[in-house]
Tab-separated table of C-alpha atoms and ligand atoms in Angstrom:
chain	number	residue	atom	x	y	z
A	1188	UNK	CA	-6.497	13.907	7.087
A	1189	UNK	CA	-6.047	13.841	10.809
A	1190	UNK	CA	-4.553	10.464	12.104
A	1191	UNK	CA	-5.741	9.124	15.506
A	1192	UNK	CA	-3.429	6.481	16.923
A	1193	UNK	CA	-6.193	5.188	19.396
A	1194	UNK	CA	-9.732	6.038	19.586
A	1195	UNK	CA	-10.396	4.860	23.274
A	1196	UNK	CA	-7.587	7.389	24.678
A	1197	UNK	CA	-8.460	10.182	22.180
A	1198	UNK	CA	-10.247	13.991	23.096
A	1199	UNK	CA	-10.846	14.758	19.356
A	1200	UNK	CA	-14.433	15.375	19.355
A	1201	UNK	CA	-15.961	13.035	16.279
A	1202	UNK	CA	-19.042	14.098	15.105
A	1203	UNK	CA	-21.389	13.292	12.676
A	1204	UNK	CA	-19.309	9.849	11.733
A	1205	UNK	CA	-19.505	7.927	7.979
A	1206	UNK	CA	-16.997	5.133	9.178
A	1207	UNK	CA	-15.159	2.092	6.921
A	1208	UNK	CA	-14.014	-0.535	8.788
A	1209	UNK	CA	-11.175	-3.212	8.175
A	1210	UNK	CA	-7.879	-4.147	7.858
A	1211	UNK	CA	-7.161	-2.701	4.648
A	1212	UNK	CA	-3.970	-4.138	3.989
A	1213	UNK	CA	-2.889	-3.204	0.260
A	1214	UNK	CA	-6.013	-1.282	-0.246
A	1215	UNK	CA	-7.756	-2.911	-3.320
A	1216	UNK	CA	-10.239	-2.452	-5.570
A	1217	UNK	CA	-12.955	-4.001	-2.856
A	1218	UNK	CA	-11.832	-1.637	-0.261
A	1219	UNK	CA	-11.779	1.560	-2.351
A	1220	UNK	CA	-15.076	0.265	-3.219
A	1221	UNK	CA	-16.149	0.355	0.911
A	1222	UNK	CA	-14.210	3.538	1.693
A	1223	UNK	CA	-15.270	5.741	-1.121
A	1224	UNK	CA	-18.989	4.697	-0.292
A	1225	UNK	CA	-18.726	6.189	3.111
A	1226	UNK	CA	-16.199	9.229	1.480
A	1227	UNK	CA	-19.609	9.633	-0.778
A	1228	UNK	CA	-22.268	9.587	1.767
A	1229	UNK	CA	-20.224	11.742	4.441
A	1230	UNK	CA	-20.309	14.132	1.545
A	1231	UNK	CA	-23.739	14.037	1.104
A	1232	UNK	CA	-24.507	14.613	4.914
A	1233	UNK	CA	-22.516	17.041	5.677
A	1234	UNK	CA	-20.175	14.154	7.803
A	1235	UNK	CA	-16.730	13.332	8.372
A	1236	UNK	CA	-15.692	10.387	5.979
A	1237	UNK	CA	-13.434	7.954	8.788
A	1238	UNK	CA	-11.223	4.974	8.656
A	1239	UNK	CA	-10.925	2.787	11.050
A	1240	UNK	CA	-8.635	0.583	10.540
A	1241	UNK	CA	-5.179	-1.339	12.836
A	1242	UNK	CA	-1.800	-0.455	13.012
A	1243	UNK	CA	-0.917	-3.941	13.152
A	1244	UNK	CA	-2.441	-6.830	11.003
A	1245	UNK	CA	-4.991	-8.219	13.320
A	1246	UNK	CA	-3.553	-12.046	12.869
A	1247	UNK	CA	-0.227	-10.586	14.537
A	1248	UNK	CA	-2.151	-10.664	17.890
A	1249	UNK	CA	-4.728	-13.241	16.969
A	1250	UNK	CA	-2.250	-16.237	15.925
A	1251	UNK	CA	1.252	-14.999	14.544
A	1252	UNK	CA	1.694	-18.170	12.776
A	1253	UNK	CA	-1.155	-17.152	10.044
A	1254	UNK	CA	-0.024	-13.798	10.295
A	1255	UNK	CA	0.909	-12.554	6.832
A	1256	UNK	CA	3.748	-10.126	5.403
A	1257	UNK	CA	2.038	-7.153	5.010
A	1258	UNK	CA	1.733	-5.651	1.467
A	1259	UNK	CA	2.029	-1.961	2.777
A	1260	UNK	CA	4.105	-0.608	5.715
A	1261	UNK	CA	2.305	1.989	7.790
A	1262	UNK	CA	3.562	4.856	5.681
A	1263	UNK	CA	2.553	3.496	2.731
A	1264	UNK	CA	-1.002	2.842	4.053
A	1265	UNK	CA	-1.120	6.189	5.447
A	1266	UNK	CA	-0.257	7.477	1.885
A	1267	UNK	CA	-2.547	5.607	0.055
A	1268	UNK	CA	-5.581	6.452	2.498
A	1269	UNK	CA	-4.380	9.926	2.566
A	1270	UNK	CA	-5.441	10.084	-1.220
A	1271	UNK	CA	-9.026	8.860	-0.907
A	1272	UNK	CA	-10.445	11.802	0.897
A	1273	UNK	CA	-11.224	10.639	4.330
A	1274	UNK	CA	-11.288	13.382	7.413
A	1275	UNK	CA	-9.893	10.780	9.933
A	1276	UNK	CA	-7.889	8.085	10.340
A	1277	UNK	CA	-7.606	5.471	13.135
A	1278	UNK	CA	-4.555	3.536	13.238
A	1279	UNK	CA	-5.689	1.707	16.525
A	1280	UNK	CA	-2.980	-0.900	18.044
A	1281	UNK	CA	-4.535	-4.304	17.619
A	1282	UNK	CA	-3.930	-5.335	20.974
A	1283	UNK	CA	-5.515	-8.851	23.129
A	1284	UNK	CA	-7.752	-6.337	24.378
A	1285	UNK	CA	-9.148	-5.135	21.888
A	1286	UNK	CA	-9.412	-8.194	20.415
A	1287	UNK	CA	-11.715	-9.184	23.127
A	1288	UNK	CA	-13.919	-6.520	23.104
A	1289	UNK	CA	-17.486	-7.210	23.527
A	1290	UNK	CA	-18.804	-6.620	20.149
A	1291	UNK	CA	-21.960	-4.706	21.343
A	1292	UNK	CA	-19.685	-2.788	23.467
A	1293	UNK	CA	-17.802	-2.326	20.356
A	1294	UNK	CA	-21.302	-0.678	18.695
A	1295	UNK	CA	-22.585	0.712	21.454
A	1296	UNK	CA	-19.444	2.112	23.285
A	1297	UNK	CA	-16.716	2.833	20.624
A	1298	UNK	CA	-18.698	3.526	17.540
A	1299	UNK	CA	-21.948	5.050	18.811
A	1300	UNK	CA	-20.749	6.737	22.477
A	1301	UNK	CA	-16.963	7.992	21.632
A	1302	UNK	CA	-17.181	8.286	17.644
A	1303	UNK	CA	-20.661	9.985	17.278
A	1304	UNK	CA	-20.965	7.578	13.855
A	1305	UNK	CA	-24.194	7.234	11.773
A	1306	UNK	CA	-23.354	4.751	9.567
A	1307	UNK	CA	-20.742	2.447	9.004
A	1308	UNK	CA	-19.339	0.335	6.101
A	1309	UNK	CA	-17.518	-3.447	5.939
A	1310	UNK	CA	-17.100	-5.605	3.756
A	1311	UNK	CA	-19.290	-8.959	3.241
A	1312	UNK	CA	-17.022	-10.968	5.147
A	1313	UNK	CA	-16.233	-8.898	8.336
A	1314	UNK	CA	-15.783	-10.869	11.550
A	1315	UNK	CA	-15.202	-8.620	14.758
A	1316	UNK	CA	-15.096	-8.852	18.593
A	1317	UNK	CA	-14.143	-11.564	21.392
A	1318	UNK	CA	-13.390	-14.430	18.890
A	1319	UNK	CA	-13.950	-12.424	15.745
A	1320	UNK	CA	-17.351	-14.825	15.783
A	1321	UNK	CA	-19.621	-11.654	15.224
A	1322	UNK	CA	-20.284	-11.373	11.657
A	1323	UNK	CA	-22.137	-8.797	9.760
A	1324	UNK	CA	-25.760	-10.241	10.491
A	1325	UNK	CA	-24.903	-9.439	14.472
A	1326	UNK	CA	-23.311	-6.255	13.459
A	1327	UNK	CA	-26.618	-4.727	11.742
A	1328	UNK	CA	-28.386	-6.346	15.168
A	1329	UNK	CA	-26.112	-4.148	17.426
A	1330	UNK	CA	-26.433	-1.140	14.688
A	1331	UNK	CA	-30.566	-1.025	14.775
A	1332	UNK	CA	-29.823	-1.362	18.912
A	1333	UNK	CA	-27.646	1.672	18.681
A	1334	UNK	CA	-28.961	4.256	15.491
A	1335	UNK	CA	-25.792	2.871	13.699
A	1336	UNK	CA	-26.965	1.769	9.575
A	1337	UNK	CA	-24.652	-0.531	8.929
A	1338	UNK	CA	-23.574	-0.698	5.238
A	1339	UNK	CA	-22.250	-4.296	3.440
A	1340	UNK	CA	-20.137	-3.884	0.444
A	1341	UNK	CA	-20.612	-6.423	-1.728
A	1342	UNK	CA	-17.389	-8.798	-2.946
A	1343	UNK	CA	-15.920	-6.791	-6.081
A	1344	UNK	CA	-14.494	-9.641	-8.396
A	1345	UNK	CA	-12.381	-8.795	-11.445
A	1346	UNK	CA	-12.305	-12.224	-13.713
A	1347	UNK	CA	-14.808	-13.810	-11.353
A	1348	UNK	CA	-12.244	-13.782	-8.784
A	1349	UNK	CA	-13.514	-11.879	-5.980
A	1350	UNK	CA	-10.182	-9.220	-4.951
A	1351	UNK	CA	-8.604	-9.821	-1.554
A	1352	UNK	CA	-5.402	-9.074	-0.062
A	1353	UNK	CA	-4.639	-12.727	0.309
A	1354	UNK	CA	-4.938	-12.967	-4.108
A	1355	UNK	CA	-3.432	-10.297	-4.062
A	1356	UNK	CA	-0.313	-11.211	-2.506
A	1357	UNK	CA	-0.246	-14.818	-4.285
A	1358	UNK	CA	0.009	-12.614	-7.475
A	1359	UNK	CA	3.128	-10.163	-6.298
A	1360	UNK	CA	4.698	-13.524	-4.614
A	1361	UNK	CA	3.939	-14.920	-8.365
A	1362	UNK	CA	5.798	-11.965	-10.234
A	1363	UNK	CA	2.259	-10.840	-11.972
A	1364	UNK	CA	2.624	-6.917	-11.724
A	1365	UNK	CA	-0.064	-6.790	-14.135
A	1366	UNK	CA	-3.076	-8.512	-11.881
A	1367	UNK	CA	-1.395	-7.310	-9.064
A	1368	UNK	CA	-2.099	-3.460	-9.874
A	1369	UNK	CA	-5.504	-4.518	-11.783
A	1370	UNK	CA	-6.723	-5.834	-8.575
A	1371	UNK	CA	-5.453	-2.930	-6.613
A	1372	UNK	CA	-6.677	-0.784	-8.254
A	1373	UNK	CA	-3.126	1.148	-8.536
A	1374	UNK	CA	0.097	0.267	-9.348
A	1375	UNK	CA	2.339	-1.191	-6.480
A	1376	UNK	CA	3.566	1.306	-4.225
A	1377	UNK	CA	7.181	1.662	-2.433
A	1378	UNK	CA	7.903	4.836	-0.304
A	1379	UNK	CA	11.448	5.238	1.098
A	1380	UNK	CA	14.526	7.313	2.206
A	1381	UNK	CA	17.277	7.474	-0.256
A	1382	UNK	CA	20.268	6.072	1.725
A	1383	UNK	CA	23.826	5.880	0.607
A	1384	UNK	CA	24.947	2.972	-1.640
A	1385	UNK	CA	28.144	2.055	-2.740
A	1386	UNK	CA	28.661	4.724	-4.847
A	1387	UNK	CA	29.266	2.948	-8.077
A	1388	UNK	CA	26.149	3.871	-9.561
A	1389	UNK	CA	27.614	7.318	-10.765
A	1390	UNK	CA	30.512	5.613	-12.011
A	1391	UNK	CA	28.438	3.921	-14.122
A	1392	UNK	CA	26.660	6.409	-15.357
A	1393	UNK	CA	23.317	5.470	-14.193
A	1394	UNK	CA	23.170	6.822	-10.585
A	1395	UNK	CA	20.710	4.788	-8.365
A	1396	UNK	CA	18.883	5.893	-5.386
A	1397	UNK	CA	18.940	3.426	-2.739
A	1398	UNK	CA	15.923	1.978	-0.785
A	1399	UNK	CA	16.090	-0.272	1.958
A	1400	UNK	CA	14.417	-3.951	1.753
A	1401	UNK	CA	11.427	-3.846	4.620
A	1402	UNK	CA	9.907	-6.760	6.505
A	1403	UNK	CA	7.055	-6.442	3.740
A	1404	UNK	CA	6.162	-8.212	0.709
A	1405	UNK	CA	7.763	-7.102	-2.593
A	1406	UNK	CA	7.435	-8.099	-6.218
A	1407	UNK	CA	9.923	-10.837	-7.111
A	1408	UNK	CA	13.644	-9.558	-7.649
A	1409	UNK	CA	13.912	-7.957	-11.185
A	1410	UNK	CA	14.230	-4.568	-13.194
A	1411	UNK	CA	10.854	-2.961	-13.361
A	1412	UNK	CA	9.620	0.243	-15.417
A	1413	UNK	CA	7.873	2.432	-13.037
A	1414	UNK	CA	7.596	6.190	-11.785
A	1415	UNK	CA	9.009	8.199	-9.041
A	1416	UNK	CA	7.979	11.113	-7.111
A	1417	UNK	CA	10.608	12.427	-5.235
A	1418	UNK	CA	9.117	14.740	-1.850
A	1419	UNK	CA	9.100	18.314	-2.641
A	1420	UNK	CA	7.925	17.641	-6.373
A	1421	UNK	CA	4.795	18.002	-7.799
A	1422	UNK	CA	4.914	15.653	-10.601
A	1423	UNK	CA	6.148	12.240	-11.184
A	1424	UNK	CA	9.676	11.166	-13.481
A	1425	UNK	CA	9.952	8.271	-15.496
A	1426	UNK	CA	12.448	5.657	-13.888
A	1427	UNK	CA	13.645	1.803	-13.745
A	1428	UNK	CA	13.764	-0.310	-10.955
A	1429	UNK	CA	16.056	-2.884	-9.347
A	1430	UNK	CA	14.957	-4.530	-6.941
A	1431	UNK	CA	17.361	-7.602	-5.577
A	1432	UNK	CA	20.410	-8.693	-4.966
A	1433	UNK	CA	22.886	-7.014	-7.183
A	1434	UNK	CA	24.867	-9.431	-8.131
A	1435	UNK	CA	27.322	-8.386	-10.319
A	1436	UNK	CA	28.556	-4.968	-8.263
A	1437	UNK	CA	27.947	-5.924	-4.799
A	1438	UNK	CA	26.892	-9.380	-4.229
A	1439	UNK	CA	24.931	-10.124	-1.204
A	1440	UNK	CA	23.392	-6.712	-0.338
A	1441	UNK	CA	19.609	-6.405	-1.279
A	1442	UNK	CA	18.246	-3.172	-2.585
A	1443	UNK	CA	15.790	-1.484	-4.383
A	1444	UNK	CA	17.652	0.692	-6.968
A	1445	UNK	CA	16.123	3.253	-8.564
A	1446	UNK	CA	17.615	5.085	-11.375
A	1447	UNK	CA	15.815	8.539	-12.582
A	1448	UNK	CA	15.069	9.168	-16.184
A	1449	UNK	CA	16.328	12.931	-17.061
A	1450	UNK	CA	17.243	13.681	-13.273
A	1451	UNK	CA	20.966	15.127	-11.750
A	1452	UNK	CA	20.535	16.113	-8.508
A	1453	UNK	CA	21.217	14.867	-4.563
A	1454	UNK	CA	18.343	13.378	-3.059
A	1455	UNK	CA	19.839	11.627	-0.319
A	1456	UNK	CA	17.711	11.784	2.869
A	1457	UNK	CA	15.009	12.463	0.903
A	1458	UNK	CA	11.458	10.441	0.592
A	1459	UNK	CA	10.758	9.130	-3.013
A	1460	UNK	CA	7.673	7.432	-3.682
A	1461	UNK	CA	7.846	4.637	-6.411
A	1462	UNK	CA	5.078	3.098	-8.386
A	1463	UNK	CA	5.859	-0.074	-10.268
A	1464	UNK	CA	4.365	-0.115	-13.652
A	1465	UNK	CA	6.079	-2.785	-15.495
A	1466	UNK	CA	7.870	-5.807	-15.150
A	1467	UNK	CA	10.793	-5.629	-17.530
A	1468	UNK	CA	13.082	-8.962	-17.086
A	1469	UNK	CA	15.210	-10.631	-14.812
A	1470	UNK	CA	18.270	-9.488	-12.632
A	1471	UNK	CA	21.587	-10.995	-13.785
A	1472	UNK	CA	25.104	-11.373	-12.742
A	1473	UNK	CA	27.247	-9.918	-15.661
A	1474	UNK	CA	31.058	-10.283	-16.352
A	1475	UNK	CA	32.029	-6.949	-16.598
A	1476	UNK	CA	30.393	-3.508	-15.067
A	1477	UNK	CA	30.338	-2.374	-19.237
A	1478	UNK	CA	27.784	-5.295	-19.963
A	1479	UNK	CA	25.806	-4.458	-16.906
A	1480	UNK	CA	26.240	-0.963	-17.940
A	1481	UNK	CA	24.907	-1.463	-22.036
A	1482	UNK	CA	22.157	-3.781	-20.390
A	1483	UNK	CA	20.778	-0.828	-18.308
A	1484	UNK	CA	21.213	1.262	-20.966
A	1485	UNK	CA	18.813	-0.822	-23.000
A	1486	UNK	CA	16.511	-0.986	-20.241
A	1487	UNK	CA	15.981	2.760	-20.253
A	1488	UNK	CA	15.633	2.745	-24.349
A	1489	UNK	CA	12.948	0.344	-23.356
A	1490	UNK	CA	11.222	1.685	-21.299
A	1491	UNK	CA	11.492	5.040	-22.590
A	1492	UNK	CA	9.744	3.372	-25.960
A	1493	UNK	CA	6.967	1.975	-24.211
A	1494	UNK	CA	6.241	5.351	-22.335
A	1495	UNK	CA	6.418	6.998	-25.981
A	1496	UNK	CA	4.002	4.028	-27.249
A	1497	UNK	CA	1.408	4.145	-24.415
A	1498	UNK	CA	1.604	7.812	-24.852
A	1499	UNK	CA	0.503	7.665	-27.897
A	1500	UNK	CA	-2.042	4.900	-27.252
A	1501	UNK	CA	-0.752	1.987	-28.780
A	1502	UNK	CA	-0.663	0.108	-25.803
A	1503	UNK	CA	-2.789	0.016	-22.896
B	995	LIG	C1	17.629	-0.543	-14.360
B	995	LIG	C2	18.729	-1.217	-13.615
B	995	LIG	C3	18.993	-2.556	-13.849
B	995	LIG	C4	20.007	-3.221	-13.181
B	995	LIG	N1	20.211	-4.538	-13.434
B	995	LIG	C5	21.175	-5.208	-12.778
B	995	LIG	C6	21.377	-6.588	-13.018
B	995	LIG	O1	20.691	-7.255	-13.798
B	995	LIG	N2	22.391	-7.198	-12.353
B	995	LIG	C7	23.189	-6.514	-11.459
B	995	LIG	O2	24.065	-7.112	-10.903
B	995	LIG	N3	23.018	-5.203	-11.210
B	995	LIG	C8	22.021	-4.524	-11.842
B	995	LIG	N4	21.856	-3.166	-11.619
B	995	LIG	C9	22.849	-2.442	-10.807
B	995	LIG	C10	22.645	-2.406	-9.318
B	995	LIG	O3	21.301	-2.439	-9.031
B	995	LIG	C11	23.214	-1.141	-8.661
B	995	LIG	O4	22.653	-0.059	-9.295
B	995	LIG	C12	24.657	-0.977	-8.771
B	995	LIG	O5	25.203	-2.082	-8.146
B	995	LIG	C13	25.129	0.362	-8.155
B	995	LIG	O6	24.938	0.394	-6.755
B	995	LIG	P1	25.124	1.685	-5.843
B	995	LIG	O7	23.864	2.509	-5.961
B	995	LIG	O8	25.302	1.154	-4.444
B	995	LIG	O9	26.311	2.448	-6.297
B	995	LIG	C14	20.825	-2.496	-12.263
B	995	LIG	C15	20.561	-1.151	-12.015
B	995	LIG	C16	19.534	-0.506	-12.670
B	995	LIG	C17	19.265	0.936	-12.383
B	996	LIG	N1	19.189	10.189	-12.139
B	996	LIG	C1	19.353	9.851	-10.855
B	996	LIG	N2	18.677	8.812	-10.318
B	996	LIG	C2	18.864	8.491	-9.031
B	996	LIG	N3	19.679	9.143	-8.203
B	996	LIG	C3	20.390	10.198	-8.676
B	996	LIG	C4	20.247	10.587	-10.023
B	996	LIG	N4	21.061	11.651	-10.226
B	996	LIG	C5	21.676	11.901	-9.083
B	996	LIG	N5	21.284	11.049	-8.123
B	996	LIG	C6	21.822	11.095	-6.734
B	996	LIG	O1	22.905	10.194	-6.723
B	996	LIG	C7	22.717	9.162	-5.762
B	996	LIG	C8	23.018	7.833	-6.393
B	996	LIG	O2	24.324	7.747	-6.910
B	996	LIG	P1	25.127	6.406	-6.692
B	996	LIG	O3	26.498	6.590	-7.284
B	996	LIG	O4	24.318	5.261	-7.188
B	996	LIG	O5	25.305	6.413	-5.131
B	996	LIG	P2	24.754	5.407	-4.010
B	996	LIG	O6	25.583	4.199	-4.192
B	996	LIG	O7	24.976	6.119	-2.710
B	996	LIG	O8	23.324	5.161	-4.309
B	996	LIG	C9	21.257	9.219	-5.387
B	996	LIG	O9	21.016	8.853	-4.055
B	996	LIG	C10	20.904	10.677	-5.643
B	996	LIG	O10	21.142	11.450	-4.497
């Protein structure tokens, strides 16, 4: 996947263009819906399968006061869309400008004149251009204008709620993993460096890789079951999550701890990829590092058993 960091300064010559369009913050269920449709019909035409989406959330420039933490940072996004088979990606700043844009010139110019695109794909409730007061009805006007089919996904709902990023982040800001990843479509990713701690981990016995806290949204604080790719690897380790305050070792500093099932080695430096599977109870302050040491120990028996049972398809 090629990433282009903004299409109206660009000379990579498009051609033959299947484009999704939106925000895609979290990338749910409704927007895997939208950007494997145009992955599918690039396919089938012998196109490029693009994304174009913003590398800032478009209410950052629009009104920062209704301008929500984001679920994913960049890399994460990156990640995720890297996965769904798209050719190109377009992380275009979100500036006043563009904001502004004249939304045939947005058709006719950027789509149509610089991206070469045949169709393109949003979702029933895009709004774009000067005052984001297009909506898809003017869009498919422009598109007949220009030779551009324009494509409406219709809402996905899951429990006859139809999946957006803003129910989505209710449910992580709630502490409920379990809609949270149904309505993702994927459990709740976390990609980091491992950075130094305090070294008590290993003295311990359960050595923790470090993450830092980002300006993002995170499931409430608590130990999670999840699993970890570490870069360089090709397959995923079982592992369980902090993610708080750590109270009783080093009150005051937040972190996102993750210890590694089966795993001795340095890491530091190094990129892990976490995906948070379970939610397994609530962070503590204990009196003594051996309580908070038999605790964790029975959080790894616990998590190792429901591995084993889901494994063996006793649980779903
Ligand atoms: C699965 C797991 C659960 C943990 N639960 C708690 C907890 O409930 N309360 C707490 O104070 N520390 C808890 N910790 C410990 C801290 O997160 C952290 O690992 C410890 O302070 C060591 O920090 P260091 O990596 O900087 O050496 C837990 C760690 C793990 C891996
Ligand atoms: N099973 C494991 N899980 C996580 N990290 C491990 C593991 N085994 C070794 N490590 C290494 O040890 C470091 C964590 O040890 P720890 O004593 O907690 O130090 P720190 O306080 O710097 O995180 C990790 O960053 C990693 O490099």
């Amino acid at each position: 996947m090629v990433i282009i960091n903004d299409i109206l300064n660009c000379d990579i010559d498009l051609k033959n263009s299947y484009v999704a369009i939106g925000a895609f913050d979290g990338i749910h269920r409704g927007h895997r819906e939208l950007i494997e449709s145009a992955v599918a019909r690039a396919k089938a035409n012998n196109g490029k399968a693009v994304i174009f989406t913003f590398a800032n959330h478009p209410l950052e420039t629009i009104d920062i006061r209704k301008a929500p933490k984001l679920i994913n940072s960049r890399e994460e996004k990156v990640h995720i869309l890297a996965s769904l088979g798209v050719d190109y990606l377009i992380m275009q700043p979100f500036t006043k400008d563009f904001a502004n844009m004249d939304p045939e010139y947005f058709v006719g110019h950027v789509l149509k004149n610089i991206m070469n695109t045949k169709e393109i794909f949003i979702g029933f409730n895009f709004s774009f251009g000067k005052g984001g007061k297009a909506k898809t009805e003017e869009l498919k006007k422009f598109g007949e204008k220009y030779n551009v089919l324009v494509n409406v996904i219709e809402p996905v709902k899951i429990n006859g709620e139809i999946v957006s990023s803003t129910i989505i982040r209710d449910r992580i800001l709630k502490g409920n993993l379990e809609e949270t990843n149904l309505f993702l479509g994927a459990p709740f990713l976390i990609i980091g460096e491992v950075i130094h701690g305090k070294k008590l981990g290993r003295v311990m016995g359960f050595p923790t890789a470090n993450l830092k806290i980002l300006n993002k949204i995170y499931p409430p604080f608590g130990i999670y079951g999840g699993k970890v790719l570490i870069e360089g690897e090709h397959s995923e380790r079982s592992a369980v999550i902090n993610i708080g305050k750590n109270p009783t070792l080093k009150p005051g500093e937040q972190s996102i701890e993750v210890h590694i099932l089966d795993f001795n080695g340095d890491i530091y430096g190094k990129k892990i990829y976490v995906r948070l599977l379970k939610y397994m109870r609530n962070e503590k302050k204990f009196n003594s590092m051996e309580e908070l040491k038999s605790t964790i120990n029975g959080d790894v028996k616990n998590w190792r058993e429901f591995l084993k049972e889901e494994n063996n398809g006793f649980s779903s």
